[in-house]
Amino acid sequence: MAGRRVCPTNTSTDGGSNNLSLLLRSQRVASSSEPLDPLFIPGSSPSFLGTRSMVSFEDFHRTNRANRSFFRTFDQEDNGDEDLDEYFHQPEKKRRLTVDQVRFLEKSFEVENKLEPERKIQLAKELGLQPRQVAIWFQNRRARWKTKQLEKDYDTLQASYNSLRADYDNLLKEKDKLKEEVLQHTDKLLMKEKEKGNSEVSDVNTLSQEPPQKPVVAEAASEGEESKVSLVACKQEDISSAKSDIFDSDSPHYTDGVHSSLLEAADSSYPFEPDQSDSSQDEEDNLSKGLLHPPSYIFPKLEDDDYSDPPASSCNFGFPVEDHAFWSWAY
DNA sequence: TTGTGTTTTATTGCCTCC
DNA sequence: GGAGGCAATAAAACACAA
């Protein structure tokens, strides 16, 4: 461990001398037929200086003569004695890998982003780099890849969030719109019933002679029980799909999402039989009571802000906008 | 030319695995 | 305990606007 950290670019012994000779060859003759030839683009060879700085010059002073002679040869050929002298008095400098080296490493990284020891040495040989440099390059490359991957993941999540947010906003708007609609209808209904209540006294004597225009059921409440009105204006499938938020699930009359009185009414043919013209006075009384005081489960807690949003497929709260049966009855 | 921001190469310390 | 990976970081190289 300790040895690994001390000037690793020069202390690595796995194939180091081989690399040096390869490096020398590749740097000397870019147009030769050596294995590295495919790595070099014609005209790019002058830029292939990256590896010469890969050896620490501090360590260079303590390294063997073979290495020293390599640098001497290289420097003399490339830069002359001045540069050689410069090297001895310069602190170590980083050099970037050449375009071709990077390209080669990138291709290798695409194949496998982890580096086995054998592969590392092989790559180092082919590129004329220290195995340690190859390892460092892969390590940094993995770090870059990870960063990019995180950015991609972030973008994907961001897009997903934006989409969901848009859907949510649309549903909120729709909810508010429907809420408003329900309130309007409620007001109208109450107003209607109020008017009806006012005229009821005068009409009560003549009412028995006329059948009700719409079938409305007023169930006689048992003793001590508040009378309730079953409003049956929806089709059967509307009833069965009445798991709407319009019904307060906390209501004692609410069973399995379908109002019990609605089910009762649906079972009975009474509400749909127009020939009940001879309805009793009691029934009419009950009707009047019920309509004058619409039960709370008809318009439950609409002002409640946190009632749940309806699913997108049932955004009409169980009252299809097109189906005006319910509301036309109310009018 | 120079200041500044970005990218690339390399180091360090810590951690895990065998 | 050594080898190798990773995160954090330093520092050189590079790009580019002013």
XYZ file of C-alpha atoms (C1' of nucleotides) in Angstrom:
367
model
C 0.000 0.000 0.000
C 2.572 2.450 1.077
C 4.753 1.648 -1.881
C 1.870 2.125 -4.235
C 1.399 5.718 -3.267
C 4.958 6.876 -3.553
C 5.585 8.270 -6.996
C 3.585 5.551 -8.652
C 4.297 6.728 -12.140
C 7.847 5.684 -11.773
C 7.884 3.026 -9.139
C 5.683 0.694 -11.025
C 7.737 -2.229 -12.120
C 5.197 -4.179 -14.098
C 6.568 -3.904 -17.562
C 8.117 -0.541 -17.059
C 11.264 -1.143 -19.016
C 9.310 -2.657 -21.860
C 7.137 0.394 -21.925
C 10.126 2.601 -22.125
C 11.491 0.864 -25.136
C 8.116 0.841 -26.782
C 7.689 4.458 -25.952
C 11.022 5.240 -27.425
C 10.168 3.444 -30.592
C 6.821 5.039 -30.959
C 8.074 8.479 -30.325
C 11.001 8.180 -32.566
C 9.349 6.774 -35.627
C 5.720 7.568 -35.962
C 5.641 6.287 -39.508
C 7.266 2.985 -38.790
C 5.546 -0.340 -38.982
C 5.541 -0.888 -35.250
C 2.367 -2.141 -33.526
C 1.521 1.366 -32.480
C 1.328 2.626 -35.991
C -2.445 2.393 -36.266
C -2.679 4.727 -33.326
C -1.056 7.582 -35.112
C -2.652 9.900 -37.527
C -0.310 11.201 -40.174
C 0.907 14.562 -39.143
C 0.010 14.093 -35.543
C 3.244 12.593 -34.444
C 4.735 15.877 -33.250
C 2.065 15.975 -30.633
C 2.964 12.615 -29.281
C 4.935 13.892 -26.376
C 2.630 12.843 -23.655
C 4.608 10.023 -22.216
C 7.902 11.683 -21.843
C 6.663 13.501 -18.798
C 5.170 10.422 -17.296
C 8.296 9.759 -15.327
C 8.904 11.867 -12.326
C 12.057 13.795 -12.750
C 12.702 13.732 -9.091
C 12.649 9.997 -9.228
C 14.435 10.089 -12.461
C 17.558 11.096 -10.576
C 17.403 7.968 -8.500
C 16.374 5.628 -11.257
C 18.623 3.329 -13.187
C 20.894 4.219 -15.995
C 18.812 2.434 -18.544
C 15.986 4.837 -18.034
C 18.335 7.695 -17.944
C 19.832 6.743 -21.243
C 16.353 6.447 -22.711
C 15.450 9.975 -21.803
C 18.752 11.212 -22.917
C 18.272 9.662 -26.293
C 14.757 10.881 -26.582
C 15.428 14.364 -25.433
C 18.403 14.762 -27.629
C 16.492 13.719 -30.615
C 13.452 15.729 -29.836
C 14.530 18.843 -28.085
C 18.251 18.789 -27.791
C 20.500 19.399 -24.849
C 18.749 22.528 -23.761
C 15.579 20.639 -23.122
C 17.432 17.912 -21.373
C 18.934 20.455 -19.090
C 15.541 22.011 -18.670
C 14.102 18.714 -17.582
C 16.638 18.311 -14.864
C 15.742 21.667 -13.414
C 12.031 21.551 -13.971
C 9.573 20.131 -11.584
C 7.532 17.289 -13.000
C 4.889 18.390 -15.418
C 1.783 16.657 -16.517
C 1.369 15.859 -20.126
C -1.872 14.931 -21.713
C -2.203 11.746 -23.609
C -2.298 12.058 -27.343
C -5.518 11.965 -29.256
C -4.716 8.526 -30.513
C -3.862 7.169 -27.121
C -7.089 8.505 -25.743
C -9.001 7.112 -28.670
C -7.485 3.717 -28.100
C -8.246 3.847 -24.408
C -11.788 4.949 -25.102
C -12.362 1.984 -27.367
C -10.961 -0.286 -24.745
C -13.165 1.330 -22.143
C -16.220 0.744 -24.272
C -15.437 -2.935 -24.376
C -14.925 -3.199 -20.629
C -14.717 -0.375 -18.161
C -12.874 -2.442 -15.614
C -9.260 -3.242 -16.015
C -7.797 -6.623 -15.230
C -4.070 -6.664 -14.504
C -3.209 -8.494 -17.698
C -5.227 -6.159 -19.788
C -3.706 -3.200 -18.079
C -0.206 -4.353 -18.889
C -1.178 -5.161 -22.437
C -2.709 -1.747 -22.949
C 0.267 -0.088 -21.372
C 2.565 -1.909 -23.735
C 0.537 -1.051 -26.763
C 0.281 2.580 -25.824
C 3.724 3.042 -24.439
C 2.407 4.112 -21.066
C 3.023 3.014 -17.553
C 0.441 0.476 -16.417
C -0.245 2.806 -13.575
C -1.169 5.515 -16.043
C -3.574 3.203 -17.771
C -5.128 2.333 -14.446
C -5.447 6.000 -13.537
C -6.968 6.792 -16.884
C -9.575 4.078 -16.429
C -10.292 5.239 -12.943
C -10.827 8.814 -14.041
C -12.808 7.635 -17.015
C -15.115 5.646 -14.774
C -15.576 8.720 -12.614
C -16.516 10.788 -15.664
C -18.854 8.085 -16.876
C -20.528 7.988 -13.509
C -20.989 11.728 -13.489
C -22.518 11.637 -16.945
C -24.764 8.795 -15.918
C -25.955 10.763 -12.928
C -26.714 13.723 -15.146
C -28.686 11.489 -17.471
C -30.606 9.976 -14.596
C -31.308 13.416 -13.261
C -32.633 14.593 -16.611
C -34.826 11.548 -16.889
C -36.246 12.071 -13.431
C -36.726 15.755 -14.132
C -38.693 15.006 -17.292
C -40.760 12.447 -15.462
C -41.456 14.890 -12.688
C -42.447 17.636 -15.107
C -44.833 15.314 -16.855
C -46.444 14.213 -13.621
C -46.620 17.776 -12.430
C -48.422 18.841 -15.597
C -50.902 16.010 -15.194
C -51.449 16.936 -11.597
C -52.030 20.589 -12.435
C -54.509 19.660 -15.115
C -56.385 17.463 -12.698
C -56.443 20.236 -10.150
C -57.923 22.621 -12.682
C -60.461 20.075 -13.678
C -61.340 19.469 -10.069
C -61.858 23.150 -9.408
C -63.973 23.482 -12.490
C -66.184 20.610 -11.468
C -66.371 21.884 -7.948
C -67.602 25.186 -9.228
C -70.106 23.444 -11.425
C -71.473 21.430 -8.552
C -71.785 24.516 -6.405
C -73.715 26.309 -9.105
C -76.096 23.430 -9.457
C -76.466 23.209 -5.715
C -77.441 26.832 -5.518
C -79.918 26.437 -8.284
C -81.395 23.385 -6.685
C -81.755 25.016 -3.328
C -83.327 28.057 -4.901
C -85.734 25.883 -6.798
C -86.709 23.987 -3.725
C -87.152 27.142 -1.785
C -89.533 28.455 -4.376
C -91.305 25.151 -4.421
C -91.599 25.164 -0.665
C -93.169 28.572 -0.712
C -95.823 27.567 -3.191
C -96.371 24.176 -1.643
C -98.880 25.402 0.865
C -101.097 26.750 -1.832
C -100.580 23.806 -4.065
C -101.093 21.096 -1.506
C -104.793 20.863 -2.158
C -104.431 20.490 -5.872
C -101.265 18.428 -5.878
C -103.084 15.148 -5.382
C -104.812 15.638 -8.699
C -101.552 15.773 -10.648
C -98.863 13.140 -10.811
C -95.341 14.290 -10.129
C -93.492 15.259 -13.263
C -90.439 13.292 -12.309
C -90.252 10.194 -10.222
C -88.770 11.134 -6.940
C -88.817 8.781 -4.077
C -89.165 9.887 -0.563
C -88.746 7.041 1.746
C -90.711 7.166 4.872
C -88.264 7.371 7.651
C -88.604 5.117 10.542
C -89.241 6.620 13.881
C -86.416 8.770 15.128
C -84.585 8.436 11.887
C -84.062 11.350 9.669
C -85.881 11.060 6.435
C -83.803 10.660 3.388
C -84.329 11.087 -0.232
C -83.123 8.696 -2.779
C -82.305 10.341 -5.961
C -82.405 7.979 -8.794
C -81.800 9.606 -12.039
C -78.764 7.827 -13.205
C -78.665 4.763 -15.242
C -77.806 1.553 -13.564
C -74.230 1.709 -14.761
C -73.961 5.192 -13.423
C -74.964 3.901 -10.083
C -72.558 1.047 -10.185
C -69.789 3.410 -11.081
C -70.768 5.791 -8.411
C -67.581 5.402 -6.463
C -67.372 9.061 -6.825
C -66.045 11.491 -4.354
C -69.358 13.234 -4.529
C -70.510 10.708 -2.000
C -69.081 11.030 1.384
C -67.585 7.714 2.218
C -67.914 8.595 5.881
C -71.640 8.704 5.536
C -73.425 5.861 7.283
C -75.395 5.346 4.093
C -72.296 4.708 2.108
C -71.662 1.068 1.402
C -68.829 -0.118 -0.755
C -68.697 3.101 -2.646
C -72.345 2.961 -3.652
C -74.940 4.705 -1.693
C -77.255 2.191 -0.099
C -80.365 4.186 -0.795
C -79.392 4.366 -4.424
C -79.060 0.647 -4.523
C -82.357 0.227 -2.804
C -83.964 2.558 -5.231
C -82.343 0.811 -8.120
C -83.718 -2.470 -6.957
C -87.151 -1.024 -6.777
C -89.002 -0.208 -9.934
C -90.987 2.359 -8.155
C -89.049 5.453 -9.086
C -89.300 4.675 -12.749
C -92.985 3.981 -12.787
C -94.761 7.070 -13.854
C -98.163 5.621 -13.029
C -97.726 6.225 -9.377
C -99.956 9.180 -9.699
C -101.995 8.034 -6.780
C -99.210 8.532 -4.420
C -100.307 9.175 -0.988
C -100.282 12.424 0.804
C -97.633 11.056 3.102
C -95.325 10.413 0.265
C -95.765 13.888 -1.000
C -95.103 15.244 2.396
C -91.990 13.250 2.620
C -91.012 14.399 -0.802
C -91.437 17.944 0.210
C -89.420 17.418 3.329
C -86.664 15.738 1.496
C -86.414 18.289 -1.226
C -86.566 21.139 1.171
C -83.661 19.672 3.042
C -81.406 17.873 0.644
C -79.484 15.235 2.500
C -75.860 15.932 3.084
C -74.706 12.938 1.136
C -75.941 14.466 -2.069
C -73.556 17.393 -1.865
C -70.998 16.349 0.616
C -68.305 18.616 1.878
C -67.532 20.167 -1.430
C -65.717 22.942 0.246
C -63.342 20.514 1.754
C -59.998 21.195 0.219
C -58.423 17.862 0.693
C -60.948 15.591 -0.780
C -59.167 13.318 -3.079
C -58.827 13.945 -6.747
C -60.782 11.667 -8.942
C -59.000 9.307 -11.219
C -58.489 10.669 -14.673
C -60.989 8.269 -16.153
C -63.767 9.340 -13.848
C -63.285 13.013 -13.644
C -67.005 13.747 -13.566
C -67.470 12.599 -10.029
C -69.920 9.972 -11.099
C -72.158 12.517 -12.746
C -71.431 12.475 -16.421
C -71.536 15.987 -17.733
C -73.499 14.770 -20.714
C -75.978 13.002 -18.524
C -78.299 15.714 -17.430
C -80.930 13.411 -16.080
C -80.020 14.172 -12.546
C -79.848 17.896 -12.978
C -82.761 18.158 -15.357
C -84.766 16.446 -12.699
C -83.648 19.031 -10.245
C -84.855 21.775 -12.476
C -1.508 38.851 -23.549
C -3.922 37.702 -19.651
C -7.429 36.309 -16.554
C -10.668 32.766 -15.867
C -13.217 28.621 -16.304
C -12.974 23.777 -17.760
C -10.761 19.431 -18.616
C -7.379 16.048 -17.825
C -3.778 13.744 -15.271
C -2.231 12.347 -10.954
C -2.200 11.870 -5.725
C -4.042 10.773 -1.283
C -6.741 8.530 2.044
C -10.109 5.371 2.993
C -12.630 1.214 2.147
C -13.593 -3.559 0.643
C -12.300 -8.015 -0.827
C -9.563 -12.049 -0.863
C -1.926 -7.377 4.914
C -1.750 -6.440 0.062
C -4.266 -5.127 -4.154
C -7.406 -2.456 -6.239
C -11.482 0.755 -6.423
C -13.506 5.132 -5.344
C -14.202 9.995 -3.713
C -12.034 14.132 -3.020
C -8.652 17.015 -4.374
C -4.427 19.244 -6.469
C -2.332 20.948 -10.257
C -1.058 21.231 -15.041
C -2.900 21.824 -19.590
C -6.112 23.762 -22.367
C -9.899 26.901 -24.282
C -11.555 31.239 -24.816
C -13.252 35.818 -24.105
C -11.811 40.579 -23.266
